[in-house]
Amino acid sequence: SVEAGLDALETTATGRASLRQTLVNKVLPPVIAIAVVLVVWQGLISFEIVDNPSKLPSPGDVWHVLRQSWLEGTLLG
């Protein structure tokens, strides 16, 4: 029985995870986390919990600045 246990430790799994399983387990959690952060962020702006744009700009404003910086070539340096 000891040899059987050691043999079981040496064997490797031969099956690969399906594409659907990989997407659900590895891609979906970060996407959901980013979506939750964006919804909370926009909620803070929409419900006027943070009403000073210099403290917390809206996600749209941040996106426009990032896009403009990218187009001008000044985003990365």
CSV table of N, CA, C and O in Angstrom, one decimal:
chain,number,residue,atom,x,y,z
A,1,SER,N,0.8,-1.2,0.0
A,1,SER,CA,0.0,0.0,0.0
A,1,SER,C,0.9,1.3,0.0
A,1,SER,O,0.5,2.3,-0.5
A,2,VAL,N,2.0,1.2,0.6
A,2,VAL,CA,2.9,2.4,0.6
A,2,VAL,C,3.4,2.6,-0.8
A,2,VAL,O,3.5,3.8,-1.3
A,3,GLU,N,3.7,1.6,-1.6
A,3,GLU,CA,4.2,1.8,-3.0
A,3,GLU,C,3.1,2.4,-3.8
A,3,GLU,O,3.3,3.2,-4.7
A,4,ALA,N,1.8,2.0,-3.6
A,4,ALA,CA,0.7,2.5,-4.4
A,4,ALA,C,0.5,4.0,-4.1
A,4,ALA,O,0.2,4.7,-5.0
A,5,GLY,N,0.7,4.4,-2.9
A,5,GLY,CA,0.6,5.8,-2.5
A,5,GLY,C,1.7,6.6,-3.2
A,5,GLY,O,1.5,7.7,-3.6
A,6,LEU,N,2.9,6.1,-3.2
A,6,LEU,CA,4.0,6.8,-3.8
A,6,LEU,C,3.8,6.9,-5.3
A,6,LEU,O,4.2,7.9,-6.0
A,7,ASP,N,3.3,5.8,-5.9
A,7,ASP,CA,3.0,5.8,-7.4
A,7,ASP,C,2.0,6.8,-7.7
A,7,ASP,O,2.1,7.5,-8.7
A,8,ALA,N,1.0,7.0,-6.9
A,8,ALA,CA,-0.1,7.9,-7.1
A,8,ALA,C,0.5,9.4,-7.0
A,8,ALA,O,0.0,10.2,-7.8
A,9,LEU,N,1.5,9.6,-6.2
A,9,LEU,CA,2.1,10.9,-6.2
A,9,LEU,C,2.9,11.3,-7.4
A,9,LEU,O,3.0,12.4,-7.8
A,10,GLU,N,3.5,10.2,-8.1
A,10,GLU,CA,4.3,10.5,-9.2
A,10,GLU,C,3.5,10.6,-10.5
A,10,GLU,O,4.0,11.2,-11.5
A,11,THR,N,2.3,10.2,-10.5
A,11,THR,CA,1.5,10.3,-11.8
A,11,THR,C,1.0,11.8,-11.9
A,11,THR,O,0.7,12.5,-10.9
A,12,THR,N,0.9,12.2,-13.1
A,12,THR,CA,0.5,13.6,-13.4
A,12,THR,C,-0.9,13.5,-14.1
A,12,THR,O,-1.2,12.6,-14.8
A,13,ALA,N,-1.6,14.6,-13.9
A,13,ALA,CA,-2.9,14.7,-14.6
A,13,ALA,C,-2.7,14.9,-16.1
A,13,ALA,O,-1.9,15.8,-16.5
A,14,THR,N,-3.4,14.2,-16.9
A,14,THR,CA,-3.2,14.3,-18.4
A,14,THR,C,-4.2,15.3,-19.0
A,14,THR,O,-4.0,15.7,-20.1
A,15,GLY,N,-5.3,15.5,-18.4
A,15,GLY,CA,-6.3,16.4,-19.0
A,15,GLY,C,-6.1,17.8,-18.8
A,15,GLY,O,-5.5,18.3,-17.8
A,16,ARG,N,-6.4,18.6,-19.8
A,16,ARG,CA,-6.3,20.1,-19.7
A,16,ARG,C,-7.7,20.7,-19.4
A,16,ARG,O,-8.7,20.1,-19.7
A,17,ALA,N,-7.6,21.8,-18.8
A,17,ALA,CA,-8.9,22.5,-18.5
A,17,ALA,C,-9.5,23.0,-19.8
A,17,ALA,O,-8.7,23.5,-20.6
A,18,SER,N,-10.8,23.0,-19.8
A,18,SER,CA,-11.4,23.5,-21.0
A,18,SER,C,-11.3,25.1,-21.1
A,18,SER,O,-11.0,25.7,-20.0
A,19,LEU,N,-11.5,25.6,-22.2
A,19,LEU,CA,-11.5,27.1,-22.4
A,19,LEU,C,-12.5,27.7,-21.5
A,19,LEU,O,-12.2,28.7,-20.8
A,20,ARG,N,-13.7,27.2,-21.4
A,20,ARG,CA,-14.7,27.7,-20.6
A,20,ARG,C,-14.3,27.7,-19.1
A,20,ARG,O,-14.5,28.7,-18.4
A,21,GLN,N,-13.7,26.6,-18.6
A,21,GLN,CA,-13.3,26.5,-17.3
A,21,GLN,C,-12.2,27.5,-17.0
A,21,GLN,O,-12.2,28.2,-15.9
A,22,THR,N,-11.3,27.7,-17.9
A,22,THR,CA,-10.2,28.7,-17.7
A,22,THR,C,-10.7,30.1,-17.6
A,22,THR,O,-10.3,30.9,-16.8
A,23,LEU,N,-11.7,30.4,-18.5
A,23,LEU,CA,-12.3,31.7,-18.5
A,23,LEU,C,-13.0,32.0,-17.2
A,23,LEU,O,-12.9,33.1,-16.6
A,24,VAL,N,-13.8,31.0,-16.7
A,24,VAL,CA,-14.5,31.2,-15.5
A,24,VAL,C,-13.6,31.3,-14.3
A,24,VAL,O,-13.9,32.1,-13.4
A,25,ASN,N,-12.6,30.5,-14.3
A,25,ASN,CA,-11.7,30.5,-13.1
A,25,ASN,C,-10.6,31.6,-13.0
A,25,ASN,O,-10.2,32.0,-12.0
A,26,LYS,N,-10.2,32.0,-14.2
A,26,LYS,CA,-9.0,32.9,-14.2
A,26,LYS,C,-9.3,34.3,-14.8
A,26,LYS,O,-8.7,35.3,-14.4
A,27,VAL,N,-10.2,34.4,-15.7
A,27,VAL,CA,-10.5,35.7,-16.4
A,27,VAL,C,-11.7,36.4,-15.7
A,27,VAL,O,-11.6,37.6,-15.5
A,28,LEU,N,-12.7,35.7,-15.4
A,28,LEU,CA,-13.9,36.3,-14.9
A,28,LEU,C,-13.7,37.0,-13.5
A,28,LEU,O,-14.2,38.1,-13.3
A,29,PRO,N,-13.0,36.4,-12.5
A,29,PRO,CA,-12.9,37.2,-11.2
A,29,PRO,C,-12.2,38.5,-11.4
A,29,PRO,O,-12.8,39.5,-10.8
A,30,PRO,N,-11.1,38.7,-12.1
A,30,PRO,CA,-10.6,40.1,-12.2
A,30,PRO,C,-11.5,41.0,-13.0
A,30,PRO,O,-11.6,42.2,-12.6
A,31,VAL,N,-12.2,40.5,-14.0
A,31,VAL,CA,-13.1,41.4,-14.7
A,31,VAL,C,-14.3,41.8,-13.8
A,31,VAL,O,-14.7,43.0,-13.8
A,32,ILE,N,-14.8,40.9,-13.0
A,32,ILE,CA,-15.9,41.3,-12.0
A,32,ILE,C,-15.3,42.3,-11.0
A,32,ILE,O,-16.0,43.3,-10.7
A,33,ALA,N,-14.1,42.1,-10.5
A,33,ALA,CA,-13.6,43.0,-9.5
A,33,ALA,C,-13.4,44.4,-10.1
A,33,ALA,O,-13.7,45.4,-9.5
A,34,ILE,N,-12.9,44.5,-11.4
A,34,ILE,CA,-12.8,45.8,-12.0
A,34,ILE,C,-14.1,46.5,-12.2
A,34,ILE,O,-14.3,47.7,-12.0
A,35,ALA,N,-15.1,45.7,-12.6
A,35,ALA,CA,-16.5,46.2,-12.8
A,35,ALA,C,-17.1,46.7,-11.5
A,35,ALA,O,-17.7,47.8,-11.5
A,36,VAL,N,-16.9,46.0,-10.4
A,36,VAL,CA,-17.4,46.5,-9.1
A,36,VAL,C,-16.7,47.8,-8.7
A,36,VAL,O,-17.4,48.7,-8.2
A,37,VAL,N,-15.4,47.9,-8.9
A,37,VAL,CA,-14.7,49.1,-8.5
A,37,VAL,C,-15.2,50.3,-9.4
A,37,VAL,O,-15.5,51.4,-8.8
A,38,LEU,N,-15.4,50.1,-10.7
A,38,LEU,CA,-15.9,51.1,-11.5
A,38,LEU,C,-17.4,51.5,-11.1
A,38,LEU,O,-17.7,52.7,-11.1
A,39,VAL,N,-18.2,50.6,-10.8
A,39,VAL,CA,-19.6,50.9,-10.4
A,39,VAL,C,-19.6,51.7,-9.1
A,39,VAL,O,-20.3,52.7,-9.0
A,40,VAL,N,-18.8,51.3,-8.1
A,40,VAL,CA,-18.7,52.0,-6.8
A,40,VAL,C,-18.2,53.4,-7.1
A,40,VAL,O,-18.7,54.4,-6.5
A,41,TRP,N,-17.2,53.5,-7.9
A,41,TRP,CA,-16.6,54.8,-8.2
A,41,TRP,C,-17.6,55.7,-8.8
A,41,TRP,O,-17.8,56.9,-8.4
A,42,GLN,N,-18.3,55.2,-9.9
A,42,GLN,CA,-19.3,56.0,-10.5
A,42,GLN,C,-20.4,56.3,-9.6
A,42,GLN,O,-21.0,57.4,-9.6
A,43,GLY,N,-20.8,55.4,-8.7
A,43,GLY,CA,-21.8,55.6,-7.7
A,43,GLY,C,-21.5,56.8,-6.8
A,43,GLY,O,-22.4,57.6,-6.4
A,44,LEU,N,-20.3,56.8,-6.4
A,44,LEU,CA,-19.8,57.9,-5.5
A,44,LEU,C,-20.0,59.3,-6.2
A,44,LEU,O,-20.4,60.3,-5.6
A,45,ILE,N,-19.8,59.3,-7.5
A,45,ILE,CA,-19.9,60.6,-8.2
A,45,ILE,C,-21.4,60.9,-8.5
A,45,ILE,O,-21.9,62.0,-8.3
A,46,SER,N,-22.2,59.9,-9.0
A,46,SER,CA,-23.6,60.0,-9.3
A,46,SER,C,-24.4,60.4,-8.2
A,46,SER,O,-25.4,61.2,-8.3
A,47,PHE,N,-24.2,59.8,-7.0
A,47,PHE,CA,-25.0,60.1,-5.8
A,47,PHE,C,-24.5,61.3,-5.0
A,47,PHE,O,-24.9,61.5,-3.9
A,48,GLU,N,-23.5,62.0,-5.6
A,48,GLU,CA,-22.9,63.2,-5.0
A,48,GLU,C,-22.4,63.0,-3.6
A,48,GLU,O,-22.5,63.8,-2.8
A,49,ILE,N,-21.8,61.8,-3.4
A,49,ILE,CA,-21.2,61.5,-2.1
A,49,ILE,C,-19.9,62.3,-2.1
A,49,ILE,O,-19.5,62.8,-1.0
A,50,VAL,N,-19.2,62.3,-3.2
A,50,VAL,CA,-18.0,63.1,-3.3
A,50,VAL,C,-18.3,64.1,-4.4
A,50,VAL,O,-18.5,63.7,-5.6
A,51,ASP,N,-18.5,65.3,-4.0
A,51,ASP,CA,-18.9,66.3,-5.0
A,51,ASP,C,-17.8,67.2,-5.5
A,51,ASP,O,-18.0,68.1,-6.3
A,52,ASN,N,-16.6,67.1,-5.0
A,52,ASN,CA,-15.5,67.9,-5.5
A,52,ASN,C,-14.7,67.1,-6.5
A,52,ASN,O,-14.0,66.1,-6.1
A,53,PRO,N,-14.7,67.5,-7.8
A,53,PRO,CA,-14.0,66.7,-8.8
A,53,PRO,C,-12.5,66.7,-8.6
A,53,PRO,O,-11.9,65.8,-9.2
A,54,SER,N,-12.0,67.6,-7.9
A,54,SER,CA,-10.5,67.6,-7.7
A,54,SER,C,-10.1,66.5,-6.7
A,54,SER,O,-9.0,66.0,-6.7
A,55,LYS,N,-11.1,66.0,-5.8
A,55,LYS,CA,-10.8,64.9,-4.9
A,55,LYS,C,-11.0,63.6,-5.6
A,55,LYS,O,-10.2,62.7,-5.4
A,56,LEU,N,-12.0,63.4,-6.4
A,56,LEU,CA,-12.3,62.2,-7.0
A,56,LEU,C,-13.0,62.5,-8.4
A,56,LEU,O,-14.2,62.7,-8.4
A,57,PRO,N,-12.2,62.5,-9.5
A,57,PRO,CA,-12.9,62.7,-10.8
A,57,PRO,C,-13.7,61.5,-11.2
A,57,PRO,O,-13.4,60.4,-10.7
A,58,SER,N,-14.6,61.7,-12.1
A,58,SER,CA,-15.4,60.6,-12.6
A,58,SER,C,-14.5,59.6,-13.4
A,58,SER,O,-13.5,60.1,-14.0
A,59,PRO,N,-15.0,58.4,-13.6
A,59,PRO,CA,-14.2,57.4,-14.4
A,59,PRO,C,-14.1,57.9,-15.9
A,59,PRO,O,-13.1,57.7,-16.5
A,60,GLY,N,-15.2,58.6,-16.3
A,60,GLY,CA,-15.2,59.1,-17.7
A,60,GLY,C,-14.2,60.2,-17.9
A,60,GLY,O,-13.5,60.2,-18.9
A,61,ASP,N,-14.0,61.1,-16.9
A,61,ASP,CA,-13.0,62.1,-17.0
A,61,ASP,C,-11.6,61.5,-17.0
A,61,ASP,O,-10.8,62.0,-17.8
A,62,VAL,N,-11.4,60.6,-16.2
A,62,VAL,CA,-10.1,59.9,-16.1
A,62,VAL,C,-9.8,59.2,-17.5
A,62,VAL,O,-8.7,59.3,-18.0
A,63,TRP,N,-10.8,58.5,-18.0
A,63,TRP,CA,-10.6,57.9,-19.3
A,63,TRP,C,-10.3,58.9,-20.4
A,63,TRP,O,-9.4,58.6,-21.2
A,64,HIS,N,-11.0,60.0,-20.5
A,64,HIS,CA,-10.7,61.0,-21.5
A,64,HIS,C,-9.3,61.6,-21.4
A,64,HIS,O,-8.6,61.8,-22.4
A,65,VAL,N,-8.8,61.8,-20.2
A,65,VAL,CA,-7.4,62.3,-20.0
A,65,VAL,C,-6.4,61.2,-20.4
A,65,VAL,O,-5.4,61.5,-21.1
A,66,LEU,N,-6.7,60.0,-20.0
A,66,LEU,CA,-5.8,58.9,-20.4
A,66,LEU,C,-5.7,58.8,-21.9
A,66,LEU,O,-4.6,58.6,-22.5
A,67,ARG,N,-6.9,58.8,-22.6
A,67,ARG,CA,-7.0,58.7,-24.0
A,67,ARG,C,-6.2,59.8,-24.7
A,67,ARG,O,-5.5,59.6,-25.7
A,68,GLN,N,-6.5,61.0,-24.2
A,68,GLN,CA,-5.8,62.2,-24.8
A,68,GLN,C,-4.3,62.1,-24.7
A,68,GLN,O,-3.5,62.4,-25.6
A,69,SER,N,-3.8,61.7,-23.5
A,69,SER,CA,-2.4,61.6,-23.3
A,69,SER,C,-1.8,60.5,-24.2
A,69,SER,O,-0.7,60.7,-24.7
A,70,TRP,N,-2.5,59.4,-24.4
A,70,TRP,CA,-2.1,58.3,-25.2
A,70,TRP,C,-2.0,58.8,-26.7
A,70,TRP,O,-1.0,58.6,-27.4
A,71,LEU,N,-3.0,59.6,-27.1
A,71,LEU,CA,-2.9,60.1,-28.5
A,71,LEU,C,-1.8,61.1,-28.7
A,71,LEU,O,-1.3,61.2,-29.8
A,72,GLU,N,-1.5,61.9,-27.7
A,72,GLU,CA,-0.5,62.9,-27.8
A,72,GLU,C,0.9,62.3,-27.6
A,72,GLU,O,1.9,62.9,-27.9
A,73,GLY,N,1.0,61.0,-27.1
A,73,GLY,CA,2.2,60.4,-26.9
A,73,GLY,C,2.9,60.7,-25.6
A,73,GLY,O,4.1,60.5,-25.5
A,74,THR,N,2.2,61.3,-24.7
A,74,THR,CA,2.8,61.7,-23.4
A,74,THR,C,2.4,60.8,-22.3
A,74,THR,O,2.8,61.1,-21.1
A,75,LEU,N,1.7,59.8,-22.5
A,75,LEU,CA,1.2,58.9,-21.4
A,75,LEU,C,2.4,58.1,-20.8
A,75,LEU,O,2.4,58.1,-19.5
A,76,LEU,N,3.2,57.6,-21.6
A,76,LEU,CA,4.3,56.8,-21.0
A,76,LEU,C,5.6,57.5,-20.9
A,76,LEU,O,6.7,56.9,-20.6
A,77,GLY,N,5.7,58.7,-21.2
A,77,GLY,CA,6.9,59.4,-21.0
A,77,GLY,C,7.1,60.6,-21.8
A,77,GLY,O,6.9,61.6,-22.2
